[in-house]
PDB file of C-alpha atoms in Angstrom:
ATOM      1  CA  MET H   1      69.661 123.247  11.213  1.00 49.00           C
ATOM      2  CA  LYS H   2      70.937 124.896   8.133  1.00 49.00           C
ATOM      3  CA  PRO H   3      74.525 124.269   6.999  1.00 52.00           C
ATOM      4  CA  ALA H   4      75.288 127.983   7.037  1.00 52.00           C
ATOM      5  CA  ALA H   5      74.337 128.290  10.668  1.00 51.00           C
ATOM      6  CA  VAL H   6      76.451 125.262  11.592  1.00 48.00           C
ATOM      7  CA  LEU H   7      79.501 126.686   9.884  1.00 49.00           C
ATOM      8  CA  LEU H   8      78.994 130.030  11.602  1.00 49.00           C
ATOM      9  CA  GLY H   9      78.786 128.380  14.985  1.00 53.00           C
ATOM     10  CA  LEU H  10      81.964 126.366  14.419  1.00 50.00           C
ATOM     11  CA  ALA H  11      83.793 129.480  13.312  1.00 47.00           C
ATOM     12  CA  CYS H  12      82.813 131.260  16.522  1.00 49.00           C
ATOM     13  CA  VAL H  13      84.026 128.322  18.613  1.00 47.00           C
ATOM     14  CA  VAL H  14      87.374 128.202  16.818  1.00 43.00           C
ATOM     15  CA  LEU H  15      88.027 131.933  16.786  1.00 46.00           C
ATOM     16  CA  ALA H  16      86.730 132.792  20.285  1.00 49.00           C
ATOM     17  CA  PRO H  17      89.809 131.655  22.326  1.00 49.00           C
ATOM     18  CA  GLY H  18      92.279 133.563  20.152  1.00 48.00           C
ATOM     19  CA  ALA H  19      90.201 136.676  20.187  1.00 46.00           C
ATOM     20  CA  LEU H  20      89.813 136.428  23.946  1.00 44.00           C
ATOM     21  CA  GLY H  21      93.609 136.031  24.411  1.00 47.00           C
ATOM     22  CA  LYS H  22      94.353 139.075  22.322  1.00 48.00           C
ATOM     23  CA  THR H  23      91.865 141.103  24.232  1.00 47.00           C
ATOM     24  CA  VAL H  24      93.405 140.112  27.561  1.00 45.00           C
ATOM     25  CA  GLU H  25      96.923 140.820  26.324  1.00 52.00           C
ATOM     26  CA  ALA H  26      95.889 144.236  25.044  1.00 46.00           C
ATOM     27  CA  ARG H  27      94.345 145.063  28.388  1.00 52.00           C
ATOM     28  CA  LYS H  28      97.489 143.924  30.191  1.00 51.00           C
ATOM     29  CA  ALA H  29      99.663 146.097  27.954  1.00 48.00           C
ATOM     30  CA  VAL H  30      97.506 149.117  28.687  1.00 46.00           C
ATOM     31  CA  VAL H  31      97.675 148.421  32.427  1.00 46.00           C
ATOM     32  CA  VAL H  32     101.482 148.013  32.323  1.00 45.00           C
ATOM     33  CA  LYS H  33     101.930 151.231  30.356  1.00 50.00           C
ATOM     34  CA  LYS H  34      99.758 153.156  32.778  1.00 51.00           C
ATOM     35  CA  THR H  35     101.653 151.683  35.771  1.00 50.00           C
ATOM     36  CA  VAL H  36     105.055 152.601  34.333  1.00 45.00           C
ATOM     37  CA  ALA H  37     103.861 156.080  33.423  1.00 48.00           C
ATOM     38  CA  ALA H  38     102.424 156.519  36.907  1.00 47.00           C
ATOM     39  CA  LYS H  39     105.737 155.469  38.488  1.00 51.00           C
ATOM     40  CA  LYS H  40     107.900 157.717  36.304  1.00 51.00           C
ATOM     41  CA  THR H  41     105.789 160.820  36.634  1.00 48.00           C
ATOM     42  CA  PRO H  42     106.249 161.414  40.416  1.00 48.00           C
ATOM     43  CA  VAL H  43     110.045 160.886  40.171  1.00 46.00           C
ATOM     44  CA  VAL H  44     110.363 163.540  37.484  1.00 43.00           C
ATOM     45  CA  LYS H  45     108.171 165.947  39.401  1.00 47.00           C
ATOM     46  CA  ARG H  46     110.119 165.421  42.643  1.00 50.00           C
ATOM     47  CA  THR H  47     113.465 165.928  40.885  1.00 46.00           C
ATOM     48  CA  VAL H  48     112.287 169.160  39.299  1.00 42.00           C
ATOM     49  CA  ALA H  49     110.828 170.317  42.589  1.00 45.00           C
ATOM     50  CA  ALA H  50     114.090 169.537  44.389  1.00 46.00           C
ATOM     51  CA  LYS H  51     116.101 171.508  41.857  1.00 48.00           C
ATOM     52  CA  LYS H  52     113.757 174.471  42.093  1.00 51.00           C
ATOM     53  CA  ALA H  53     113.822 174.429  45.893  1.00 50.00           C
ATOM     54  CA  THR H  54     117.615 175.111  46.119  1.00 53.00           C
ATOM     55  CA  PRO H  55     118.547 177.713  43.487  1.00 58.00           C
ATOM     56  CA  ALA H  56     122.220 178.714  43.233  1.00 56.00           C
ATOM     57  CA  PRO H  57     122.918 182.108  44.856  1.00 54.00           C
ATOM     58  CA  SER H  58     123.739 184.883  42.455  1.00 59.00           C
ATOM     59  CA  PRO H  59     127.039 186.811  42.816  1.00 53.00           C
ATOM     60  CA  SER H  60     125.082 189.864  43.957  1.00 56.00           C
ATOM     61  CA  SER H  61     123.176 187.927  46.612  1.00 56.00           C
ATOM     62  CA  PRO H  62     123.350 189.602  50.071  1.00 55.00           C
ATOM     63  CA  LYS H  63     123.989 186.237  51.745  1.00 53.00           C
ATOM     64  CA  LEU H  64     126.900 185.500  49.417  1.00 49.00           C
ATOM     65  CA  ALA H  65     128.313 188.967  50.018  1.00 51.00           C
ATOM     66  CA  GLN H  66     128.155 188.415  53.775  1.00 54.00           C
ATOM     67  CA  ALA H  67     129.907 185.041  53.430  1.00 49.00           C
ATOM     68  CA  LYS H  68     132.771 186.663  51.530  1.00 52.00           C
ATOM     69  CA  LYS H  69     133.343 189.250  54.239  1.00 51.00           C
ATOM     70  CA  VAL H  70     135.876 187.630  56.592  1.00 51.00           C
ATOM     71  CA  GLN H  71     136.710 189.556  59.697  1.00 56.00           C
ATOM     72  CA  PRO H  72     140.501 189.609  60.309  1.00 53.00           C
ATOM     73  CA  ALA H  73     141.765 188.266  63.580  1.00 52.00           C
ATOM     74  CA  PRO H  74     142.640 190.954  66.114  1.00 56.00           C
ATOM     75  CA  VAL H  75     146.331 191.808  66.177  1.00 50.00           C
ATOM     76  CA  SER H  76     147.871 192.728  69.469  1.00 54.00           C
ATOM     77  CA  ALA H  77     149.994 195.847  69.652  1.00 51.00           C
ATOM     78  CA  PRO H  78     153.736 195.199  69.299  1.00 51.00           C
ATOM     79  CA  ALA H  79     155.632 195.165  72.526  1.00 54.00           C
ATOM     80  CA  LYS H  80     157.634 198.299  73.202  1.00 57.00           C
ATOM     81  CA  PRO H  81     161.338 197.866  73.837  1.00 55.00           C
ATOM     82  CA  ASP H  82     162.059 197.916  77.525  1.00 57.00           C
ATOM     83  CA  SER H  83     165.018 200.281  77.234  1.00 60.00           C
ATOM     84  CA  ALA H  84     164.686 201.261  80.892  1.00 66.00           C
ATOM     85  CA  ASN H  85     165.877 197.791  81.954  1.00 84.00           C
ATOM     86  CA  ASP H  86     168.556 197.518  79.262  1.00 89.00           C
ATOM     87  CA  GLU H  87     171.854 198.075  81.049  1.00 91.00           C
ATOM     88  CA  ARG H  88     173.937 198.043  77.881  1.00 94.00           C
ATOM     89  CA  GLU H  89     175.674 201.256  76.930  1.00 95.00           C
ATOM     90  CA  LEU H  90     173.741 203.238  74.351  1.00 96.00           C
ATOM     91  CA  ILE H  91     175.948 204.417  71.483  1.00 95.00           C
ATOM     92  CA  ARG H  92     174.316 207.462  69.976  1.00 95.00           C
ATOM     93  CA  MET H  93     174.865 208.055  66.273  1.00 95.00           C
ATOM     94  CA  PRO H  94     172.861 209.690  63.486  1.00 95.00           C
ATOM     95  CA  SER H  95     170.478 207.621  61.434  1.00 96.00           C
ATOM     96  CA  PRO H  96     172.758 207.224  58.350  1.00 96.00           C
ATOM     97  CA  ALA H  97     175.584 205.796  60.488  1.00 96.00           C
ATOM     98  CA  ARG H  98     173.206 203.533  62.393  1.00 96.00           C
ATOM     99  CA  LEU H  99     171.726 202.181  59.157  1.00 96.00           C
ATOM    100  CA  ALA H 100     175.199 201.543  57.712  1.00 96.00           C
ATOM    101  CA  LEU H 101     176.272 199.635  60.819  1.00 95.00           C
ATOM    102  CA  ARG H 102     173.140 197.515  60.851  1.00 95.00           C
ATOM    103  CA  ALA H 103     173.520 196.711  57.150  1.00 95.00           C
ATOM    104  CA  GLU H 104     177.104 195.575  57.777  1.00 94.00           C
ATOM    105  CA  MET H 105     176.017 193.331  60.640  1.00 93.00           C
ATOM    106  CA  ARG H 106     173.306 191.713  58.502  1.00 95.00           C
ATOM    107  CA  ASP H 107     175.838 190.974  55.769  1.00 95.00           C
ATOM    108  CA  ARG H 108     178.242 189.475  58.286  1.00 95.00           C
ATOM    109  CA  MET H 109     175.508 187.217  59.645  1.00 95.00           C
ATOM    110  CA  ALA H 110     174.703 185.998  56.123  1.00 97.00           C
ATOM    111  CA  ALA H 111     178.398 185.354  55.448  1.00 97.00           C
ATOM    112  CA  LEU H 112     178.779 183.483  58.733  1.00 96.00           C
ATOM    113  CA  ASP H 113     175.803 181.297  57.839  1.00 97.00           C
ATOM    114  CA  ALA H 114     177.415 180.491  54.479  1.00 97.00           C
ATOM    115  CA  VAL H 115     180.661 179.529  56.245  1.00 97.00           C
ATOM    116  CA  LEU H 116     178.847 177.169  58.598  1.00 97.00           C
ATOM    117  CA  GLN H 117     176.997 175.500  55.731  1.00 97.00           C
ATOM    118  CA  ARG H 118     180.263 174.901  53.820  1.00 97.00           C
ATOM    119  CA  MET H 119     181.864 173.443  56.927  1.00 97.00           C
ATOM    120  CA  ARG H 120     178.875 171.158  57.444  1.00 96.00           C
ATOM    121  CA  ASP H 121     179.238 169.876  53.881  1.00 97.00           C
ATOM    122  CA  GLY H 122     182.984 169.356  54.259  1.00 96.00           C
ATOM    123  CA  GLN H 123     183.841 172.216  51.890  1.00 98.00           C
ATOM    124  CA  VAL H 124     186.544 173.646  54.114  1.00 97.00           C
ATOM    125  CA  VAL H 125     188.461 175.596  51.449  1.00 98.00           C
ATOM    126  CA  GLU H 126     185.250 177.239  50.201  1.00 98.00           C
ATOM    127  CA  ALA H 127     184.407 178.227  53.783  1.00 98.00           C
ATOM    128  CA  GLY H 128     187.850 179.835  54.085  1.00 97.00           C
ATOM    129  CA  GLN H 129     187.302 181.816  50.905  1.00 97.00           C
ATOM    130  CA  ILE H 130     184.007 183.223  52.144  1.00 97.00           C
ATOM    131  CA  ALA H 131     185.541 184.169  55.497  1.00 97.00           C
ATOM    132  CA  GLN H 132     188.457 185.885  53.817  1.00 96.00           C
ATOM    133  CA  ILE H 133     186.358 187.918  51.389  1.00 95.00           C
ATOM    134  CA  ARG H 134     183.312 188.772  53.493  1.00 95.00           C
ATOM    135  CA  LEU H 135     184.496 188.633  57.112  1.00 96.00           C
ATOM    136  CA  GLY H 136     188.236 189.282  57.198  1.00 95.00           C
ATOM    137  CA  VAL H 137     190.449 192.286  57.944  1.00 94.00           C
ATOM    138  CA  ALA H 138     190.375 193.286  54.288  1.00 91.00           C
ATOM    139  CA  LEU H 139     186.901 194.718  54.905  1.00 91.00           C
ATOM    140  CA  TRP H 140     187.997 196.985  57.734  1.00 90.00           C
ATOM    141  CA  GLY H 141     187.615 200.614  56.730  1.00 86.00           C
ATOM    142  CA  ASN H 142     185.000 200.079  54.002  1.00 89.00           C
ATOM    143  CA  HIS H 143     182.803 202.665  55.701  1.00 90.00           C
ATOM    144  CA  SER H 144     185.283 205.355  54.730  1.00 90.00           C
ATOM    145  CA  ARG H 145     183.758 205.255  51.265  1.00 92.00           C
ATOM    146  CA  LEU H 146     180.437 206.455  52.678  1.00 94.00           C
ATOM    147  CA  PRO H 147     179.546 210.097  53.411  1.00 95.00           C
ATOM    148  CA  GLN H 148     180.977 211.450  56.624  1.00 94.00           C
ATOM    149  CA  ALA H 149     177.684 211.252  58.532  1.00 93.00           C
ATOM    150  CA  ALA H 150     177.218 207.578  57.530  1.00 95.00           C
ATOM    151  CA  GLN H 151     180.554 206.354  58.959  1.00 95.00           C
ATOM    152  CA  PRO H 152     179.727 204.646  62.288  1.00 95.00           C
ATOM    153  CA  GLU H 153     183.329 204.205  63.538  1.00 94.00           C
ATOM    154  CA  GLN H 154     183.618 207.871  64.552  1.00 94.00           C
ATOM    155  CA  TYR H 155     180.775 207.433  67.058  1.00 95.00           C
ATOM    156  CA  MET H 156     182.010 204.151  68.573  1.00 95.00           C
ATOM    157  CA  PRO H 157     183.994 204.152  71.844  1.00 96.00           C
ATOM    158  CA  PRO H 158     187.524 202.631  71.803  1.00 96.00           C
ATOM    159  CA  GLN H 159     186.435 199.394  73.510  1.00 96.00           C
ATOM    160  CA  MET H 160     183.717 198.866  70.909  1.00 95.00           C
ATOM    161  CA  LEU H 161     186.164 199.498  68.084  1.00 95.00           C
ATOM    162  CA  THR H 162     188.559 196.965  69.614  1.00 95.00           C
ATOM    163  CA  LEU H 163     185.882 194.275  69.742  1.00 94.00           C
ATOM    164  CA  ALA H 164     184.924 194.977  66.143  1.00 94.00           C
ATOM    165  CA  LEU H 165     188.533 194.753  64.927  1.00 94.00           C
ATOM    166  CA  ASP H 166     189.042 191.530  66.907  1.00 95.00           C
ATOM    167  CA  GLY H 167     186.138 190.011  64.998  1.00 94.00           C
ATOM    168  CA  TYR H 168     187.747 190.862  61.647  1.00 95.00           C
ATOM    169  CA  LYS H 169     191.079 189.442  62.791  1.00 96.00           C
ATOM    170  CA  ALA H 170     189.480 186.186  63.997  1.00 96.00           C
ATOM    171  CA  ALA H 171     187.814 185.723  60.614  1.00 96.00           C
ATOM    172  CA  SER H 172     191.130 186.220  58.800  1.00 97.00           C
ATOM    173  CA  GLU H 173     192.870 183.708  61.070  1.00 97.00           C
ATOM    174  CA  PHE H 174     190.118 181.170  60.430  1.00 97.00           C
ATOM    175  CA  ALA H 175     190.362 181.759  56.688  1.00 97.00           C
ATOM    176  CA  THR H 176     194.113 181.185  56.724  1.00 97.00           C
ATOM    177  CA  VAL H 177     193.669 177.755  58.310  1.00 97.00           C
ATOM    178  CA  ALA H 178     190.566 176.749  56.312  1.00 97.00           C
ATOM    179  CA  LEU H 179     192.253 177.550  52.992  1.00 97.00           C
ATOM    180  CA  THR H 180     194.796 174.815  53.741  1.00 97.00           C
ATOM    181  CA  GLY H 181     191.978 172.247  54.011  1.00 96.00           C
ATOM    182  CA  ASP H 182     192.685 171.503  57.696  1.00 97.00           C
ATOM    183  CA  GLN H 183     189.141 170.659  58.680  1.00 96.00           C
ATOM    184  CA  HIS H 184     189.876 169.624  62.268  1.00 97.00           C
ATOM    185  CA  THR H 185     191.627 172.902  63.171  1.00 97.00           C
ATOM    186  CA  ALA H 186     189.107 175.010  61.237  1.00 97.00           C
ATOM    187  CA  ILE H 187     186.213 173.496  63.186  1.00 96.00           C
ATOM    188  CA  ALA H 188     188.002 174.251  66.455  1.00 96.00           C
ATOM    189  CA  MET H 189     188.353 177.908  65.398  1.00 96.00           C
ATOM    190  CA  LEU H 190     184.682 178.435  64.515  1.00 95.00           C
ATOM    191  CA  PRO H 191     183.706 179.900  67.925  1.00 94.00           C
ATOM    192  CA  GLN H 192     186.187 182.745  67.332  1.00 92.00           C
ATOM    193  CA  LEU H 193     184.020 183.973  64.448  1.00 92.00           C
ATOM    194  CA  THR H 194     181.146 184.786  66.778  1.00 92.00           C
ATOM    195  CA  GLY H 195     182.963 185.484  70.059  1.00 93.00           C
ATOM    196  CA  SER H 196     183.624 189.185  69.453  1.00 92.00           C
ATOM    197  CA  CYS H 197     180.141 189.699  68.011  1.00 91.00           C
ATOM    198  CA  ALA H 198     178.523 188.256  71.132  1.00 94.00           C
ATOM    199  CA  GLN H 199     180.663 190.371  73.462  1.00 94.00           C
ATOM    200  CA  CYS H 200     179.928 193.552  71.520  1.00 94.00           C
ATOM    201  CA  HIS H 201     176.162 193.000  71.445  1.00 93.00           C
ATOM    202  CA  GLU H 202     176.161 192.163  75.142  1.00 95.00           C
ATOM    203  CA  ALA H 203     177.927 195.410  76.071  1.00 95.00           C
ATOM    204  CA  TYR H 204     176.533 197.950  73.582  1.00 96.00           C
ATOM    205  CA  ARG H 205     173.361 198.958  71.770  1.00 95.00           C
ATOM    206  CA  ILE H 206     172.723 201.596  69.145  1.00 93.00           C
ATOM    207  CA  ARG H 207     169.041 202.320  69.846  1.00 89.00           C
TER     208      ARG H 207
END
């Protein structure tokens, strides 16, 4: 055998394992890349398909317009006052006088609430001041400043006027005691502030 042939054969024996290893590794790399690509591709396609399957409704969509339309709950008709069974005496007066009287009663209720809150907090003198200014006898006759048709006193019977004046007097008496800081006596006099009001509303009505 020639020396050249021997050298060529030895070279093939030495180089063959390395070349074979590289070939196997290259094949493995190709297989791994294809496997990864195959796994990623369906996930992307499914995600895109899922997004396309549920598009967001546009503002002008009929379904969205129907969802926005909310039917209000049915409201029952207000109950009519059962004046036929109301045995209280009806005091007839024109609308301006009736409105003036109702406005005065609302203000007195607000003042009474303020008095009760001050008494609850132990502010007896402050409660007396409110009663004196907003509930006492000093307010009697304020309606005389209104037009003639808006003065309710001229339409009220004597008994009703007496109850009204008693309420003003009771408030002044309470104020006199509360301004001294006598909490015990002032608390005992609180029912007098509402006694005349309750009797008047139980006996009379203005509509």
